[in-house]
Coordinates of C-alpha atoms and ligand atoms in Angstrom, one line a residue:
M1 CA 47.4 -30.0 37.8
N2 CA 47.6 -29.1 41.4
D3 CA 45.3 -26.6 43.0
T4 CA 47.6 -23.6 42.6
Q5 CA 48.0 -24.4 38.9
K6 CA 44.2 -24.8 38.5
N7 CA 43.6 -21.5 40.2
S8 CA 46.0 -19.6 38.0
S9 CA 44.6 -21.1 34.8
A10 CA 41.1 -20.0 36.0
Q11 CA 42.5 -16.6 36.6
S12 CA 44.0 -16.4 33.1
A13 CA 40.6 -17.5 31.6
L14 CA 39.0 -14.6 33.5
N15 CA 41.5 -12.2 32.1
K16 CA 41.0 -13.3 28.5
K17 CA 37.2 -13.0 28.7
D18 CA 36.1 -10.3 26.3
T19 CA 32.3 -10.4 26.5
S20 CA 29.8 -11.1 29.2
W21 CA 29.4 -14.7 28.0
S22 CA 32.8 -15.6 26.3
G23 CA 34.2 -17.4 29.3
R24 CA 33.6 -20.9 27.9
F25 CA 35.0 -20.1 24.4
N26 CA 38.5 -21.0 23.2
E27 CA 38.7 -18.5 20.4
P28 CA 37.1 -15.1 19.8
V29 CA 34.0 -14.9 17.5
A30 CA 34.9 -14.2 13.9
A31 CA 34.6 -10.6 12.9
L32 CA 32.0 -11.3 10.3
V33 CA 30.0 -13.5 12.7
K34 CA 30.1 -10.8 15.3
K35 CA 28.5 -8.4 12.8
Y36 CA 26.1 -11.0 11.6
T37 CA 24.8 -11.9 15.1
A38 CA 24.8 -8.4 16.6
S39 CA 21.6 -6.5 16.8
I40 CA 22.9 -3.2 18.2
S41 CA 22.5 -1.4 14.9
F42 CA 18.7 -1.7 15.2
D43 CA 17.8 -2.6 18.8
Q44 CA 19.4 0.5 20.3
R45 CA 16.0 1.9 19.6
L46 CA 14.8 0.0 22.6
A47 CA 17.3 1.7 24.9
V48 CA 14.8 3.8 26.9
F49 CA 12.6 0.8 27.5
D50 CA 15.5 -1.4 28.4
I51 CA 16.4 1.2 31.1
Q52 CA 12.9 1.3 32.3
G53 CA 12.8 -2.5 32.6
S54 CA 16.1 -2.6 34.4
L55 CA 15.1 0.0 36.9
A56 CA 11.9 -1.9 37.8
H57 CA 13.9 -5.1 38.0
A58 CA 16.5 -3.6 40.2
Q59 CA 14.0 -2.0 42.5
M60 CA 12.2 -5.4 42.9
L61 CA 15.6 -7.1 43.6
G62 CA 16.1 -4.5 46.3
A63 CA 12.6 -4.8 47.8
Q64 CA 13.1 -8.6 48.0
K65 CA 16.5 -8.2 49.6
I66 CA 18.2 -10.0 46.7
I67 CA 20.5 -7.1 46.3
S68 CA 21.3 -4.3 48.8
A69 CA 19.6 -0.9 48.9
D70 CA 23.0 0.7 48.2
D71 CA 23.2 -1.3 45.0
V72 CA 19.7 -0.3 43.9
R73 CA 20.6 3.4 44.5
A74 CA 23.8 3.1 42.5
I75 CA 21.9 1.4 39.7
E76 CA 19.3 4.1 39.7
V77 CA 21.9 6.8 39.5
G78 CA 23.9 5.0 36.8
L79 CA 20.9 4.3 34.7
A80 CA 19.6 7.8 35.0
E81 CA 23.0 9.0 33.6
I82 CA 22.9 6.5 30.8
L83 CA 19.4 7.6 29.9
Q84 CA 20.6 11.1 29.6
E85 CA 23.5 10.0 27.4
V86 CA 21.1 8.0 25.2
E87 CA 18.6 10.9 24.9
A88 CA 21.4 13.4 24.1
G89 CA 22.6 11.0 21.4
Q90 CA 25.9 10.7 23.2
F91 CA 25.8 7.1 24.1
E92 CA 28.5 5.2 22.2
W93 CA 27.0 1.9 20.9
L94 CA 29.6 -0.8 20.4
L95 CA 29.2 -3.6 18.0
D96 CA 31.5 -5.7 20.2
L97 CA 28.8 -5.5 22.9
E98 CA 26.3 -7.2 20.6
D99 CA 23.0 -5.7 21.6
V100 CA 21.3 -2.9 23.5
H101 CA 21.2 -4.9 26.7
L102 CA 24.9 -5.7 26.9
N103 CA 25.8 -2.2 25.8
I104 CA 23.8 -0.6 28.6
E105 CA 24.9 -3.1 31.2
K106 CA 28.6 -2.7 30.4
R107 CA 28.3 1.1 30.6
L108 CA 26.5 0.8 33.9
T109 CA 29.3 -1.4 35.3
D110 CA 31.9 1.0 34.0
K111 CA 30.1 3.7 36.0
I112 CA 29.2 1.9 39.2
G113 CA 31.3 -1.2 39.4
D114 CA 29.9 -4.4 41.1
A115 CA 26.4 -3.0 41.6
G116 CA 26.1 -2.9 37.9
K117 CA 27.1 -6.5 37.6
R118 CA 24.4 -7.4 40.1
L119 CA 21.6 -6.0 37.9
H120 CA 21.4 -9.1 35.9
T121 CA 20.6 -11.3 38.9
G122 CA 17.5 -13.4 38.3
R123 CA 17.2 -12.2 34.8
S124 CA 18.2 -13.2 31.3
R125 CA 18.4 -11.3 28.1
N126 CA 15.6 -13.6 26.9
D127 CA 13.0 -12.2 29.3
Q128 CA 14.7 -8.8 29.1
V129 CA 14.3 -8.4 25.4
A130 CA 10.7 -9.7 25.4
T131 CA 9.9 -7.1 28.0
D132 CA 11.6 -4.3 26.1
V133 CA 9.8 -5.2 22.9
R134 CA 6.4 -5.2 24.7
L135 CA 7.1 -1.9 26.3
W136 CA 8.1 -0.4 23.0
L137 CA 5.0 -1.9 21.3
R138 CA 2.7 -0.6 23.9
A139 CA 4.0 2.9 23.5
T140 CA 3.9 2.6 19.7
T141 CA 0.3 1.2 19.8
D142 CA -0.7 4.3 21.7
Q143 CA 0.9 6.5 19.2
L144 CA -0.8 4.7 16.4
L145 CA -4.2 5.0 18.1
L146 CA -3.7 8.8 18.2
G147 CA -2.7 8.7 14.5
L148 CA -5.9 6.8 13.6
R149 CA -7.9 9.2 15.6
K150 CA -6.4 12.2 13.8
L151 CA -7.2 10.6 10.4
Q152 CA -10.7 9.8 11.5
L153 CA -11.3 13.4 12.5
S154 CA -10.0 14.6 9.2
L155 CA -12.3 12.3 7.3
L156 CA -15.2 13.3 9.5
D157 CA -14.6 17.0 8.7
L158 CA -14.6 16.3 5.0
A159 CA -17.7 14.0 5.3
E160 CA -19.5 16.8 7.2
T161 CA -18.8 19.3 4.5
H162 CA -20.1 16.8 1.9
F163 CA -22.9 15.2 3.8
D164 CA -25.3 15.8 0.9
T165 CA -22.8 16.0 -2.0
V166 CA -24.1 13.6 -4.7
M167 CA -21.7 11.1 -6.2
P168 CA -22.2 7.8 -8.0
G169 CA -21.9 4.8 -5.9
F170 CA -20.1 2.0 -7.7
T171 CA -20.2 -1.8 -7.8
H172 CA -17.8 -3.5 -10.1
L173 CA -16.6 0.1 -10.7
Q174 CA -19.8 0.6 -12.7
V175 CA -22.3 3.3 -11.7
A176 CA -24.7 1.6 -9.3
Q177 CA -26.8 3.9 -7.2
P178 CA -26.4 7.5 -6.1
V179 CA -24.7 8.0 -2.7
T180 CA -23.4 11.1 -0.9
F181 CA -19.7 11.7 -0.8
G182 CA -20.1 12.0 3.0
H183 CA -21.5 8.5 3.1
H184 CA -18.6 7.2 1.1
L185 CA -16.1 8.8 3.4
M186 CA -17.9 7.5 6.4
A187 CA -17.3 3.9 5.2
Y188 CA -13.6 4.6 5.8
V189 CA -14.3 6.1 9.2
E190 CA -16.0 2.8 10.1
M191 CA -13.0 0.7 8.8
L192 CA -10.6 2.8 10.9
K193 CA -12.9 2.5 13.9
R194 CA -12.5 -1.3 13.7
D195 CA -8.8 -0.9 13.1
A196 CA -8.5 1.1 16.3
E197 CA -10.5 -1.6 18.1
R198 CA -8.1 -4.2 16.8
F199 CA -5.1 -2.2 18.1
G200 CA -6.8 -1.8 21.4
D201 CA -7.4 -5.5 21.6
A202 CA -3.9 -6.4 20.6
R203 CA -2.6 -4.0 23.3
R204 CA -4.3 -6.0 26.0
R205 CA -2.2 -9.0 25.0
I206 CA 1.0 -6.9 24.5
N207 CA 0.6 -5.5 28.0
R208 CA 1.8 -8.5 30.0
L209 CA 5.1 -8.9 31.7
P210 CA 7.7 -11.6 30.6
L211 CA 10.4 -10.6 33.2
G212 CA 10.8 -13.3 35.8
A213 CA 10.8 -16.0 33.2
A214 CA 14.6 -15.5 33.1
A215 CA 16.3 -17.7 30.4
L216 CA 13.4 -20.1 30.1
A217 CA 12.5 -21.8 33.3
G218 CA 12.1 -19.0 35.8
T219 CA 14.6 -18.3 38.6
S220 CA 15.6 -19.6 42.0
Y221 CA 15.6 -16.1 43.5
P222 CA 12.6 -15.0 45.5
I223 CA 11.4 -12.5 42.9
D224 CA 8.1 -10.5 43.0
R225 CA 6.8 -10.5 39.4
E226 CA 3.6 -8.6 40.3
M227 CA 5.7 -5.8 41.7
V228 CA 7.6 -5.4 38.5
A229 CA 4.4 -5.7 36.4
K230 CA 2.8 -3.0 38.4
S231 CA 5.8 -0.6 38.3
L232 CA 6.0 -1.0 34.5
G233 CA 2.3 -0.6 34.0
F234 CA 1.6 -4.1 32.8
D235 CA -1.9 -5.5 33.4
D236 CA -0.6 -9.0 34.2
V237 CA 2.4 -11.3 34.1
C238 CA 3.0 -13.9 31.4
E239 CA 2.0 -17.1 33.1
N240 CA 4.4 -19.6 31.6
S241 CA 8.1 -18.9 31.5
L242 CA 8.8 -20.9 28.4
D243 CA 6.0 -19.1 26.5
A244 CA 7.0 -15.7 28.0
V245 CA 10.5 -15.7 26.5
S246 CA 9.7 -17.3 23.2
D247 CA 6.4 -16.4 21.6
R248 CA 6.0 -13.3 19.6
D249 CA 2.4 -13.7 18.7
F250 CA 1.6 -10.2 20.2
A251 CA 4.0 -8.7 17.7
I252 CA 2.4 -10.7 14.9
E253 CA -1.0 -9.5 16.0
F254 CA 0.2 -5.9 16.0
T255 CA 1.6 -6.2 12.5
F256 CA -1.6 -7.8 11.3
A257 CA -3.6 -4.9 12.8
A258 CA -1.2 -2.6 11.0
S259 CA -1.6 -4.6 7.7
L260 CA -5.4 -4.1 7.8
V261 CA -5.0 -0.4 8.3
M262 CA -2.8 -0.3 5.3
T263 CA -5.3 -2.5 3.4
H264 CA -8.0 0.1 4.1
L265 CA -5.8 3.1 3.3
S266 CA -4.7 1.3 0.1
R267 CA -8.3 1.0 -1.0
L268 CA -8.9 4.7 -0.3
S269 CA -5.7 5.5 -2.1
E270 CA -6.9 3.6 -5.2
E271 CA -10.0 5.7 -5.1
L272 CA -8.2 9.0 -4.7
I273 CA -6.0 8.0 -7.6
L274 CA -9.0 7.3 -9.8
W275 CA -11.0 10.3 -8.7
S276 CA -8.2 12.7 -9.2
S277 CA -7.5 11.4 -12.7
P278 CA -8.9 13.7 -15.4
R279 CA -11.1 10.8 -16.6
F280 CA -13.1 11.1 -13.3
A281 CA -12.1 14.6 -12.2
F282 CA -14.1 14.2 -9.0
I283 CA -11.4 15.6 -6.7
D284 CA -8.3 17.6 -6.6
I285 CA -5.5 16.6 -4.3
A286 CA -3.5 19.6 -2.9
D287 CA -0.3 20.2 -4.8
R288 CA 1.9 19.5 -1.7
F289 CA 1.0 15.8 -1.9
C290 CA 1.7 15.5 -5.6
T291 CA 4.7 15.7 -7.9
G292 CA 5.2 16.5 -11.6
S293 CA 6.8 14.5 -14.4
S294 CA 10.3 15.3 -15.5
I295 CA 9.2 14.8 -19.1
M296 CA 5.5 15.5 -19.4
P297 CA 4.8 19.1 -18.4
Q298 CA 1.1 18.6 -17.9
K299 CA 1.3 15.9 -15.3
K300 CA 0.3 16.1 -11.7
N301 CA 0.8 12.7 -10.1
P302 CA -0.9 11.5 -7.0
D303 CA 2.4 10.2 -5.5
V304 CA 1.3 10.0 -1.9
P305 CA -1.7 7.7 -2.5
E306 CA 0.4 5.6 -4.9
L307 CA 3.1 5.2 -2.3
V308 CA 0.6 4.3 0.4
R309 CA -0.7 1.6 -2.0
G310 CA 2.9 0.5 -2.6
K311 CA 3.9 0.5 1.1
T312 CA 1.0 -1.7 1.9
G313 CA 3.0 -4.5 0.3
R314 CA 5.9 -3.7 2.5
V315 CA 3.8 -4.0 5.7
Y316 CA 2.3 -7.3 4.4
G317 CA 5.9 -8.4 3.9
N318 CA 6.7 -7.6 7.5
L319 CA 3.7 -9.7 8.6
T320 CA 4.8 -12.6 6.5
S321 CA 8.3 -12.3 7.9
L322 CA 7.1 -12.4 11.4
L323 CA 4.7 -15.3 10.9
T324 CA 7.5 -17.2 9.1
L325 CA 10.0 -16.3 11.8
M326 CA 7.8 -17.9 14.5
K327 CA 6.8 -20.9 12.5
G328 CA 8.5 -24.1 13.5
Q329 CA 10.5 -22.6 16.4
P330 CA 10.8 -25.1 19.2
L331 CA 10.4 -23.8 22.8
A332 CA 11.8 -21.8 24.2
Y333 CA 13.9 -18.7 23.1
N334 CA 15.9 -19.0 19.8
K335 CA 18.1 -16.4 18.2
D336 CA 15.6 -16.4 15.3
N337 CA 13.6 -14.0 17.5
Q338 CA 16.1 -11.3 17.2
E339 CA 14.8 -10.9 13.7
D340 CA 11.4 -9.7 15.1
K341 CA 12.6 -6.1 15.5
E342 CA 13.3 -4.8 12.1
P343 CA 9.9 -5.8 10.6
L344 CA 8.2 -4.4 13.7
F345 CA 10.1 -1.1 13.6
D346 CA 9.5 -0.8 9.9
T347 CA 5.8 -1.5 10.3
A348 CA 5.4 1.1 13.0
D349 CA 7.4 3.7 11.1
T350 CA 5.5 3.1 7.9
L351 CA 2.1 3.3 9.5
L352 CA 2.8 6.3 11.7
V353 CA 4.0 8.5 9.0
T354 CA 1.3 7.2 6.6
L355 CA -1.4 8.1 9.1
E356 CA 0.0 11.5 9.6
I357 CA 0.4 12.4 6.0
Y358 CA -3.0 11.0 5.2
A359 CA -4.8 13.1 7.8
D360 CA -3.3 16.2 6.3
M361 CA -3.9 15.0 2.7
M362 CA -7.6 14.5 3.3
R363 CA -7.8 18.1 4.6
G364 CA -6.3 19.2 1.3
I365 CA -8.9 17.6 -0.9
T366 CA -11.2 19.8 -3.0
V367 CA -14.3 18.3 -4.5
N368 CA -15.7 19.0 -8.0
K369 CA -19.3 18.6 -7.1
E370 CA -20.6 19.3 -10.6
N371 CA -18.5 16.4 -12.0
M372 CA -19.6 14.1 -9.3
R373 CA -23.2 14.9 -9.8
Q374 CA -22.9 14.7 -13.6
A375 CA -21.4 11.2 -13.3
A376 CA -24.2 10.1 -10.9
S377 CA -26.8 11.3 -13.3
E378 CA -25.3 9.3 -16.2
G379 CA -25.5 5.6 -16.0
F380 CA -29.0 5.0 -14.8
A381 CA -28.1 5.3 -11.1
T382 CA -31.8 5.5 -10.2
A383 CA -32.9 2.4 -12.0
T384 CA -33.3 0.5 -8.7
D385 CA -35.5 3.3 -7.4
L386 CA -37.8 2.9 -10.4
A387 CA -38.0 -0.9 -9.8
D388 CA -38.8 -0.2 -6.1
Y389 CA -41.4 2.4 -7.2
L390 CA -43.2 -0.3 -9.3
A391 CA -42.9 -2.9 -6.5
K392 CA -44.4 -0.5 -4.0
K393 CA -47.4 -0.2 -6.5
G394 CA -47.9 -3.9 -6.3
M395 CA -45.7 -5.4 -9.0
P396 CA -43.5 -8.3 -7.8
F397 CA -39.9 -7.0 -7.5
R398 CA -38.5 -9.5 -9.9
D399 CA -41.0 -8.4 -12.6
A400 CA -40.3 -4.8 -11.8
H401 CA -36.6 -5.5 -12.2
E402 CA -37.3 -6.9 -15.7
V403 CA -39.5 -4.0 -16.7
V404 CA -36.9 -1.4 -15.7
A405 CA -34.2 -3.3 -17.5
L406 CA -36.2 -3.0 -20.7
A407 CA -36.7 0.7 -20.1
V408 CA -33.0 1.1 -19.5
R409 CA -32.2 -0.7 -22.7
Y410 CA -34.6 1.6 -24.5
A411 CA -33.0 4.7 -23.0
V412 CA -29.5 3.4 -23.9
D413 CA -30.7 3.1 -27.5
Q414 CA -32.1 6.6 -27.4
K415 CA -28.9 7.9 -25.7
V416 CA -31.0 9.5 -22.9
E417 CA -31.4 9.0 -19.2
L418 CA -34.5 7.4 -17.6
S419 CA -35.7 10.8 -16.3
D420 CA -35.6 12.1 -19.9
L421 CA -38.3 9.7 -21.0
S422 CA -41.8 11.1 -21.2
L423 CA -44.5 9.8 -18.9
A424 CA -46.3 8.3 -21.9
T425 CA -43.1 6.4 -22.9
L426 CA -42.6 5.2 -19.4
Q427 CA -46.2 4.0 -19.2
Q428 CA -45.6 1.8 -22.2
F429 CA -43.3 -0.2 -19.9
A430 CA -45.6 -0.2 -16.9
P431 CA -49.1 1.5 -17.0
S432 CA -49.0 2.0 -13.2
I433 CA -46.3 4.6 -13.6
A434 CA -47.6 8.1 -12.7
E435 CA -46.3 11.7 -12.7
D436 CA -44.8 11.2 -9.2
V437 CA -42.2 8.8 -10.8
Y438 CA -40.0 11.8 -11.6
T439 CA -39.3 12.5 -7.9
V440 CA -38.1 8.9 -7.6
L441 CA -35.9 9.2 -10.6
T442 CA -34.1 12.3 -9.3
L443 CA -30.8 11.9 -7.5
E444 CA -32.1 13.7 -4.4
G445 CA -35.2 11.5 -4.3
S446 CA -33.1 8.4 -4.5
L447 CA -30.7 9.6 -1.7
H448 CA -33.3 10.9 0.7
S449 CA -35.4 7.7 0.4
R450 CA -32.6 5.6 1.9
D451 CA -33.4 6.9 5.3
H452 CA -32.4 4.3 7.9
I453 CA -29.3 3.7 10.0
G454 CA -26.5 2.9 7.6
G455 CA -28.3 4.4 4.6
T456 CA -27.0 7.2 2.4
A457 CA -29.8 9.8 3.1
P458 CA -28.0 13.0 4.0
A459 CA -29.8 13.1 7.4
Q460 CA -28.5 9.7 8.2
V461 CA -25.0 10.7 7.1
K462 CA -25.2 13.6 9.5
A463 CA -26.3 11.3 12.3
A464 CA -23.6 8.8 11.5
I465 CA -21.0 11.6 11.7
A466 CA -22.4 12.8 15.1
R467 CA -22.2 9.3 16.4
A468 CA -18.7 8.8 15.2
R469 CA -17.6 12.0 16.8
V470 CA -18.9 10.8 20.2
A471 CA -17.3 7.4 19.7
I472 CA -13.9 8.7 19.0
K473 CA -13.8 11.7 21.3
Ligands
LIG1 N1 19.5 -9.5 21.0 C1 18.8 -10.6 21.4 C2 17.4 -10.6 20.8 O1 17.0 -9.6 20.2 C3 18.6 -10.6 22.9 C4 18.4 -11.9 23.5 C5 19.6 -12.7 23.4 N2 19.5 -13.9 24.1 C6 20.3 -15.0 23.8 N3 20.1 -16.1 24.5 N4 21.3 -14.9 23.0 O2 16.6 -11.5 20.8

């Protein structure tokens, strides 16, 4: 081939090129493969963040004189138009353009010509997508933190109403000791508090900038990564280019934090389901959260808590997907990572709506105080209090435990509660028992005696609620 022939075959290669990377290929990608490898059906959700990232990148390129000020201006105008199109739902996403990044870049180039083609200078889709996902996750984490807060407030309000409402506390789902319903609810407020801490902590590691890593090794342009980090609100830059484009540990952490929230809500859901069952009849869940049965007219089913319990499995599944996705990937970027998005989106969607519904559902709970109290007064819930009473009078606790066990057995045989036994009968078990034992055997006596931080005494519950309100304000 002479030089003219070479030039013209290069020209015809350029003309045939149908994607931003197809130059080196001899045949077009098979239609099914195109569909299989494209991510546009789901990653279009990142569009706003992709535009944000591109703007910051372009402005840095301009500031560093890598592209001209005119190019930066054209890019800004073009991206602003595209943002409007996206927000108005008018942007036409094309499968042929594979993903959100190439769709937006192509549209920009159609609008502003060569300036659009210069946007990708010193950048790769590898650091671009990692940046987009982090920006999206940061915003989502902030939304989730608000959702957690709303649910905590709703639980706090219910706990406040029931700071001294007596219910049986359970271990092994057997009546154990009396607690207040407020105290029980505050246990979940504590769990959610730690969940919020976990998201806050994960957010610190999410909030670092991958851009500048380019494909994997960095770039030969004189870029200013700190400038991009600052303009995108990142606390820091990812310090190793290979790591920046490849690891998704921040996404895994996020999903783990979400999984634990779902674990906690699944536990509460199980309790709501039990408590609203006519066997317990402790609470009533507002009708708007329940459905009926198409065959059994009497049914009112606690669908929302059941679904929360069920959706917990789905979020765990997402966590397992992401962990498995990352496992065994050699450095640096691999296409496997494209699979990070759907589990992440699904996790966020599931958790956001769950938190919102839950906050409202807890406000719609009515408590049947009589039934709760009745359940606490059956089942020897104050037996430990009697043992403590004897121990305080000098009997070693282990002996006191044995004495009370015998008294409980006797009461079971007589089909009565401990407080129904006469003083003379009680004294047959331990002569040191006196008239004041009956204050110990009452539910209120038991509750009020647990008067220390973390205890169930109503005064302590009130204090815990006040502290929590300050902490989450
Ligand atoms: N859609 C891709 C993803 O989500 C973008 C990065 C593509 N990079 C590449 N080298 N093919 O991961």
